PDB file of N, CA and C in Angstrom:
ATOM      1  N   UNK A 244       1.174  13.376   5.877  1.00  0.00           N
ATOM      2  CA  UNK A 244       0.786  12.000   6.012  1.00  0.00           C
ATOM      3  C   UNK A 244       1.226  11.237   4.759  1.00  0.00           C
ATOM      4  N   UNK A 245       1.984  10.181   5.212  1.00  0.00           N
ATOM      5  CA  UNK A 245       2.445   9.581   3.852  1.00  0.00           C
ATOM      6  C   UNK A 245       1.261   8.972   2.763  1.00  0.00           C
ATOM      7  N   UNK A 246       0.047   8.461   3.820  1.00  0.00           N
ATOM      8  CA  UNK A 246      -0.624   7.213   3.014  1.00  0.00           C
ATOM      9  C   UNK A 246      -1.569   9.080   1.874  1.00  0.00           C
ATOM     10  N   UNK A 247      -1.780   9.869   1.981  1.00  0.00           N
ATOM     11  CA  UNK A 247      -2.079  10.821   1.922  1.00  0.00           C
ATOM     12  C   UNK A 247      -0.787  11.480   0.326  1.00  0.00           C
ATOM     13  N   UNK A 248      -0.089  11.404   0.769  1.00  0.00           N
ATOM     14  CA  UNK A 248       1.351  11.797  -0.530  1.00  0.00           C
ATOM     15  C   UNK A 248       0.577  10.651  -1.690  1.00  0.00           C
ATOM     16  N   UNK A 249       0.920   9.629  -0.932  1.00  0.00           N
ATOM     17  CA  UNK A 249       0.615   8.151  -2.088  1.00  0.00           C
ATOM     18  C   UNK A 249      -0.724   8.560  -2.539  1.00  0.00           C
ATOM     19  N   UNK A 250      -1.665   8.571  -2.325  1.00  0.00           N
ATOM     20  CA  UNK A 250      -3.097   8.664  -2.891  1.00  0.00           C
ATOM     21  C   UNK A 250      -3.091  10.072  -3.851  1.00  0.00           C
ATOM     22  N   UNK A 251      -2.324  10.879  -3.561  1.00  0.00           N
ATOM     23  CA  UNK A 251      -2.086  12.250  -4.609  1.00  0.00           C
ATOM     24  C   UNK A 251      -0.982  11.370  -5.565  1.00  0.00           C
ATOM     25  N   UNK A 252      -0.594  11.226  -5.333  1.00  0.00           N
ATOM     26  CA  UNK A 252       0.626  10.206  -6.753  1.00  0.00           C
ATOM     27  C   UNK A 252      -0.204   9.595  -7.635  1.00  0.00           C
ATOM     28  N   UNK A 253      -1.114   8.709  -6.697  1.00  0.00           N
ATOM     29  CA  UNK A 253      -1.783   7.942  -7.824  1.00  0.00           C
ATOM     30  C   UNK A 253      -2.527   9.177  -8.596  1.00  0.00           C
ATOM     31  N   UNK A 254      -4.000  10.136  -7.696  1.00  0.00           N
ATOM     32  CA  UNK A 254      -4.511  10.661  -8.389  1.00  0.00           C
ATOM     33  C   UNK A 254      -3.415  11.466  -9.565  1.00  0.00           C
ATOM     34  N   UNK A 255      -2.619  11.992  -9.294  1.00  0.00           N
ATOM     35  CA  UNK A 255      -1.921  12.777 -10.485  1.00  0.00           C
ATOM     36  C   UNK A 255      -1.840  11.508 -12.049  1.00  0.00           C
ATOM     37  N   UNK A 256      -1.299  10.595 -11.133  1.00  0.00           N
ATOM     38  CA  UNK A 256      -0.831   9.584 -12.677  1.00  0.00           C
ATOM     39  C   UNK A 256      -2.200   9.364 -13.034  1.00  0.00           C
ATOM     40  N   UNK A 257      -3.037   8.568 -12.362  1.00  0.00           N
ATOM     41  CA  UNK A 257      -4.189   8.376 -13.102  1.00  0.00           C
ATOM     42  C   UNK A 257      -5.029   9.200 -13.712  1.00  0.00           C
ATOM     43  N   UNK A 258      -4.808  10.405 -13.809  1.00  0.00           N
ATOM     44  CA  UNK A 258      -5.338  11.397 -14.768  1.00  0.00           C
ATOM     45  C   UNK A 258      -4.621  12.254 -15.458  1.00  0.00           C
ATOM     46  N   UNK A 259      -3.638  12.136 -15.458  1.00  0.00           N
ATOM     47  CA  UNK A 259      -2.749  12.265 -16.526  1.00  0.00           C
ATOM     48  C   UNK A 259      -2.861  12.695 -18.019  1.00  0.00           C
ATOM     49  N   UNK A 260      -3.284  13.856 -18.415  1.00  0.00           N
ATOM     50  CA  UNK A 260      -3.746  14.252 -19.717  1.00  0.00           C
ATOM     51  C   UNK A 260      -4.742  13.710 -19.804  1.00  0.00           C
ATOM     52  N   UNK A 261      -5.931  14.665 -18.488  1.00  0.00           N
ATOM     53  CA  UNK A 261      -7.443  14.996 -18.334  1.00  0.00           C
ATOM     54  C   UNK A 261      -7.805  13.313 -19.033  1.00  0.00           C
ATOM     55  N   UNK A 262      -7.683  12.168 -18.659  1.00  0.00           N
ATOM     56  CA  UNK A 262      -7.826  11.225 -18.572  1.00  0.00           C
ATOM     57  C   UNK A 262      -9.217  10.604 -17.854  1.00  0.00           C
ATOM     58  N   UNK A 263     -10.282  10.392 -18.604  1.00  0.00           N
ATOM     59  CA  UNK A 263     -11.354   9.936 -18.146  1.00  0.00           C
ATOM     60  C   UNK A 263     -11.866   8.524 -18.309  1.00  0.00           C
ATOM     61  N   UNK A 264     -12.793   7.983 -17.786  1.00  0.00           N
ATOM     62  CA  UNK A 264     -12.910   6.510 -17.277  1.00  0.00           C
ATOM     63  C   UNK A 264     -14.944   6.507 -17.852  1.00  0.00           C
ATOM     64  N   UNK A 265     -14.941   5.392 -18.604  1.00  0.00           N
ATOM     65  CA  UNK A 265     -15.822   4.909 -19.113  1.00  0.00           C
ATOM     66  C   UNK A 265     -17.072   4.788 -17.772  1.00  0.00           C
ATOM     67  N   UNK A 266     -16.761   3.556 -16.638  1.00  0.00           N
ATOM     68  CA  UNK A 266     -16.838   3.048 -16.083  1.00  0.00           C
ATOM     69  C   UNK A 266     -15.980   2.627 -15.146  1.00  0.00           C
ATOM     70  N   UNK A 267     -16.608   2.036 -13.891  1.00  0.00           N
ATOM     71  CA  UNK A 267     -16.011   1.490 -13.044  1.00  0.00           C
ATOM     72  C   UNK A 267     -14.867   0.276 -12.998  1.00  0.00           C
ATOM     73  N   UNK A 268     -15.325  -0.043 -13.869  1.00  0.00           N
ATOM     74  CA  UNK A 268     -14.244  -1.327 -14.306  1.00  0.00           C
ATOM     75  C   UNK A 268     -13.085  -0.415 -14.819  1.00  0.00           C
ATOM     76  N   UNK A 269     -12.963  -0.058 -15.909  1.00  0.00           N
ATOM     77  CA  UNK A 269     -12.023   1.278 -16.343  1.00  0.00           C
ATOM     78  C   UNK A 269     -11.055   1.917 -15.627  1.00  0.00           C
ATOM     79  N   UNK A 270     -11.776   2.351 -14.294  1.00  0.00           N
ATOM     80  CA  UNK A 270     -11.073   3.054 -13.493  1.00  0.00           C
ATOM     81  C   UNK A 270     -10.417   2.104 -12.373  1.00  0.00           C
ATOM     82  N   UNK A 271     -11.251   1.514 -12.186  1.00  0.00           N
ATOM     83  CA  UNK A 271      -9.873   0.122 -11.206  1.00  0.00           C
ATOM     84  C   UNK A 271      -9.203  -0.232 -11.629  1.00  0.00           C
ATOM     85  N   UNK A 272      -9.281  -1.057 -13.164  1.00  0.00           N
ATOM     86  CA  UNK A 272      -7.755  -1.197 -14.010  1.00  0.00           C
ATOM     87  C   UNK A 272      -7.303  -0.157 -13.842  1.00  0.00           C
ATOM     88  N   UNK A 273      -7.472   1.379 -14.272  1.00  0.00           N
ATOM     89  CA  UNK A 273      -6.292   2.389 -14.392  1.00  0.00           C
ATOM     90  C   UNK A 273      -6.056   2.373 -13.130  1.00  0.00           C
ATOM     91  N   UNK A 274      -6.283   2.483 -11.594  1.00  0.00           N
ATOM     92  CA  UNK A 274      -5.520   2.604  -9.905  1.00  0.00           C
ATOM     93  C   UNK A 274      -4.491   1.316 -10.396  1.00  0.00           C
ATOM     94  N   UNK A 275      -5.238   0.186 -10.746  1.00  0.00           N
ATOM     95  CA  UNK A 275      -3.972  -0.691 -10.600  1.00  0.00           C
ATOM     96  C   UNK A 275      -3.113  -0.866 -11.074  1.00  0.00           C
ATOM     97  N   UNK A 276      -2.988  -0.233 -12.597  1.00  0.00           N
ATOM     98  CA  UNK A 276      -1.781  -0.176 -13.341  1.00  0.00           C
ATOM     99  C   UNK A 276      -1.120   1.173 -12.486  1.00  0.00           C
ATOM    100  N   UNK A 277      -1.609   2.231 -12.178  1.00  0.00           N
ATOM    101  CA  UNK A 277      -0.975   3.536 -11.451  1.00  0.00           C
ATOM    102  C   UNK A 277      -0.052   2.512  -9.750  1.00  0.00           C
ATOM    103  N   UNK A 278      -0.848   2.019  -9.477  1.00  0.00           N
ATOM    104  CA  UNK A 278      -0.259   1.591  -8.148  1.00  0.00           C
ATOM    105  C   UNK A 278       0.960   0.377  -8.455  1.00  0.00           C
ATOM    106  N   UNK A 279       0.247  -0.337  -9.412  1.00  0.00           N
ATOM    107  CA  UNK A 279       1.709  -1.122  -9.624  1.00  0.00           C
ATOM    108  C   UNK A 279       3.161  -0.791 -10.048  1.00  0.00           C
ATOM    109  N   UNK A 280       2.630   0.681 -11.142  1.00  0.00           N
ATOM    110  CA  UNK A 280       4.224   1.352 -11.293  1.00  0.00           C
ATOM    111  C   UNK A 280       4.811   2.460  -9.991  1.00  0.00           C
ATOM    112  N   UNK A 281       4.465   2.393  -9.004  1.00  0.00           N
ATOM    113  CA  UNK A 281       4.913   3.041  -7.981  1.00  0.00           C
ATOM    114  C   UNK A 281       5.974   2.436  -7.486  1.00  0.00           C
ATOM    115  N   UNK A 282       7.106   3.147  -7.615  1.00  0.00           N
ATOM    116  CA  UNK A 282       8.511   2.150  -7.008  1.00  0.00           C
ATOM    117  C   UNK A 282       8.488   2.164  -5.753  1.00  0.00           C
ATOM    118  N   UNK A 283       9.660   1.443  -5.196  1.00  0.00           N
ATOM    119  CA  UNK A 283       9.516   1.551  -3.404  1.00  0.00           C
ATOM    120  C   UNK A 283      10.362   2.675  -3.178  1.00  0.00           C
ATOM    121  N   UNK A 284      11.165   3.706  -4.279  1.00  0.00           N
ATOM    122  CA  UNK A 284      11.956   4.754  -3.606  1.00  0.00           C
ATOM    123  C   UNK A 284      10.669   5.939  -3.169  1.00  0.00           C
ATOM    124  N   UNK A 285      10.014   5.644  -4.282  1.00  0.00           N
ATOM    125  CA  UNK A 285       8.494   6.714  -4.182  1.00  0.00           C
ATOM    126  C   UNK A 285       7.770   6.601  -2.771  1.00  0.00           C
ATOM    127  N   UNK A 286       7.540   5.283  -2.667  1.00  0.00           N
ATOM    128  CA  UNK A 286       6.946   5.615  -1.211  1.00  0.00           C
ATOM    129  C   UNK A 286       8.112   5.394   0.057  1.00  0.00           C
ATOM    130  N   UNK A 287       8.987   5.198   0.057  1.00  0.00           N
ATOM    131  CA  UNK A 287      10.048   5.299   1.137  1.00  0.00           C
ATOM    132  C   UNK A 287      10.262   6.879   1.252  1.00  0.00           C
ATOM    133  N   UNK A 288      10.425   7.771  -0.076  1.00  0.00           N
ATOM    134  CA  UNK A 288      10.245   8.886  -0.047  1.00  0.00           C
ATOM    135  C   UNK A 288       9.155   9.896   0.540  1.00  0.00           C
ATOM    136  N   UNK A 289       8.084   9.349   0.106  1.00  0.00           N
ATOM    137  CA  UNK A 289       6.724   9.692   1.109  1.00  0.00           C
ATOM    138  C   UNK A 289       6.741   9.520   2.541  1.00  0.00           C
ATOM    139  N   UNK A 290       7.444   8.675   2.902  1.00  0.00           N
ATOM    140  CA  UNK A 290       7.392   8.028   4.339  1.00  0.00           C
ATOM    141  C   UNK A 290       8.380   8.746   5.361  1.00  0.00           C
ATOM    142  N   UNK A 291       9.844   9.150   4.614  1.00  0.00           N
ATOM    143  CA  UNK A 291      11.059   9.778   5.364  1.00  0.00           C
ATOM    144  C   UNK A 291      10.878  10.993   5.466  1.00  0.00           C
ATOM    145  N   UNK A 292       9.714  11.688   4.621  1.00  0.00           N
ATOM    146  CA  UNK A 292       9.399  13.206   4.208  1.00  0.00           C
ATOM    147  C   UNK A 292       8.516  13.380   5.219  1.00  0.00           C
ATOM    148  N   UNK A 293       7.963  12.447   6.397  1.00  0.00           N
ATOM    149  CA  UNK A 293       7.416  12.794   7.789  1.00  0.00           C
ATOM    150  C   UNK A 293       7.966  13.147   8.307  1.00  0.00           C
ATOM    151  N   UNK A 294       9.755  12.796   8.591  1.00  0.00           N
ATOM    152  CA  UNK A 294       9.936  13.344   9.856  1.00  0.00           C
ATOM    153  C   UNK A 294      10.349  14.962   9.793  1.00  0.00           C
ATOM    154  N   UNK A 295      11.057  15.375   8.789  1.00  0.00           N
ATOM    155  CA  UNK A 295      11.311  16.580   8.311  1.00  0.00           C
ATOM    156  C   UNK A 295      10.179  17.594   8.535  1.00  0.00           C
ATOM    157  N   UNK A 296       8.745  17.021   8.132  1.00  0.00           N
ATOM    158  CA  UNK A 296       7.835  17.639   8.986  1.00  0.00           C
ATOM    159  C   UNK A 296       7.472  17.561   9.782  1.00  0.00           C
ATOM    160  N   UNK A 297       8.049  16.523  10.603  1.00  0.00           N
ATOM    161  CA  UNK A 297       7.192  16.717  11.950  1.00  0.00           C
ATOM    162  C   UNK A 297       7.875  18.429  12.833  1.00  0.00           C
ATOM    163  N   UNK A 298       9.437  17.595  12.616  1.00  0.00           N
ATOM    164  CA  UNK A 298      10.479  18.524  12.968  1.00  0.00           C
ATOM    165  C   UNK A 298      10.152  19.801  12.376  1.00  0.00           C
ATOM    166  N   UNK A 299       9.368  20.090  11.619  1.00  0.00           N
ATOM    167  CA  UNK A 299       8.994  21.666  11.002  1.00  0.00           C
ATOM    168  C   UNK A 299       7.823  21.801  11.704  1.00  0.00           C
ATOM    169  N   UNK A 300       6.555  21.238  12.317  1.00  0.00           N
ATOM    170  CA  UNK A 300       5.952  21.755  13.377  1.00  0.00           C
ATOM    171  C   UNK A 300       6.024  21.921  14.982  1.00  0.00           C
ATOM    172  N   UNK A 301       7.331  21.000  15.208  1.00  0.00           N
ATOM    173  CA  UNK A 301       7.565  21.418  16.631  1.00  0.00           C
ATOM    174  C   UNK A 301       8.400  22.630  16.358  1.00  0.00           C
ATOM    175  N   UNK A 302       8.934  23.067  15.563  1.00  0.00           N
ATOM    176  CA  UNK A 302       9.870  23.995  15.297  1.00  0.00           C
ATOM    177  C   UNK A 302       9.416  25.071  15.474  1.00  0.00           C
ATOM    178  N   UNK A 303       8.213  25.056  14.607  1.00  0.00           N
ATOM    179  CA  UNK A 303       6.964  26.530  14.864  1.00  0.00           C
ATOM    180  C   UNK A 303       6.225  25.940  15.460  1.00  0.00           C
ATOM    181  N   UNK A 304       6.467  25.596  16.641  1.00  0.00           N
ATOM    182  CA  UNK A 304       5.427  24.822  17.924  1.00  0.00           C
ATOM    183  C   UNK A 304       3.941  25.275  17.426  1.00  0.00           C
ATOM    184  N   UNK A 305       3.577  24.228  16.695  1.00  0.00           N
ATOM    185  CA  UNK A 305       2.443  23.683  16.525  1.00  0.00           C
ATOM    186  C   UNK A 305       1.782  24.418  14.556  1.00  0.00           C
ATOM    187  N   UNK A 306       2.304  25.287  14.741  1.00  0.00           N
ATOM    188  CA  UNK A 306       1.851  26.082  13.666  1.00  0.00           C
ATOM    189  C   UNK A 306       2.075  24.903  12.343  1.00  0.00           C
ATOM    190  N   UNK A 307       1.135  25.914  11.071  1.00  0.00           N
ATOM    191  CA  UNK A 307       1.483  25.014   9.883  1.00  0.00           C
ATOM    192  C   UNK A 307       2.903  24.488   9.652  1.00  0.00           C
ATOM    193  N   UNK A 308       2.379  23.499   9.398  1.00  0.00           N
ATOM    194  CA  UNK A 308       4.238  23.043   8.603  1.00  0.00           C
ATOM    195  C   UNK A 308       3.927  22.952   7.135  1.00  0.00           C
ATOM    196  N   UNK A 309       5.306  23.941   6.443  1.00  0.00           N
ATOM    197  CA  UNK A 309       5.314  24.097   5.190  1.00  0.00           C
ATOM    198  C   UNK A 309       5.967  22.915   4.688  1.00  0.00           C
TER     199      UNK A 309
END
């Protein structure tokens, strides 16, 4: 699931050298600086990397796709 890739991107950047948050305020600035440096190849990349899997679970009809 792409929206699923994106939300692990952010979590990785936003904690980024065990990176902790005061508060709530804290941590919404840090998503929004994390989400604003997300380029559009990053999530076009997230997005084209569906079909490759889809095509890897009809492949092993139905089974995990690696």
């Amino acid at each position: 699931n792409p929206v699923e890739n994106i939300w692990s991107l952010i979590v990785r950047r936003l904690y980024t050298g065990y990176q902790s948050f005061k508060n709530e305020d804290e941590l919404w600035a840090g998503i929004q600086r994390v989400v604003a440096a997300i380029t559009k190849e990053e999530v076009l990349t997230c997005i084209l990397s569906m079909e490759d899997r889809l095509l890897n679970v009809v492949q092993r009809q139905g089974l995990y796709a690696q």
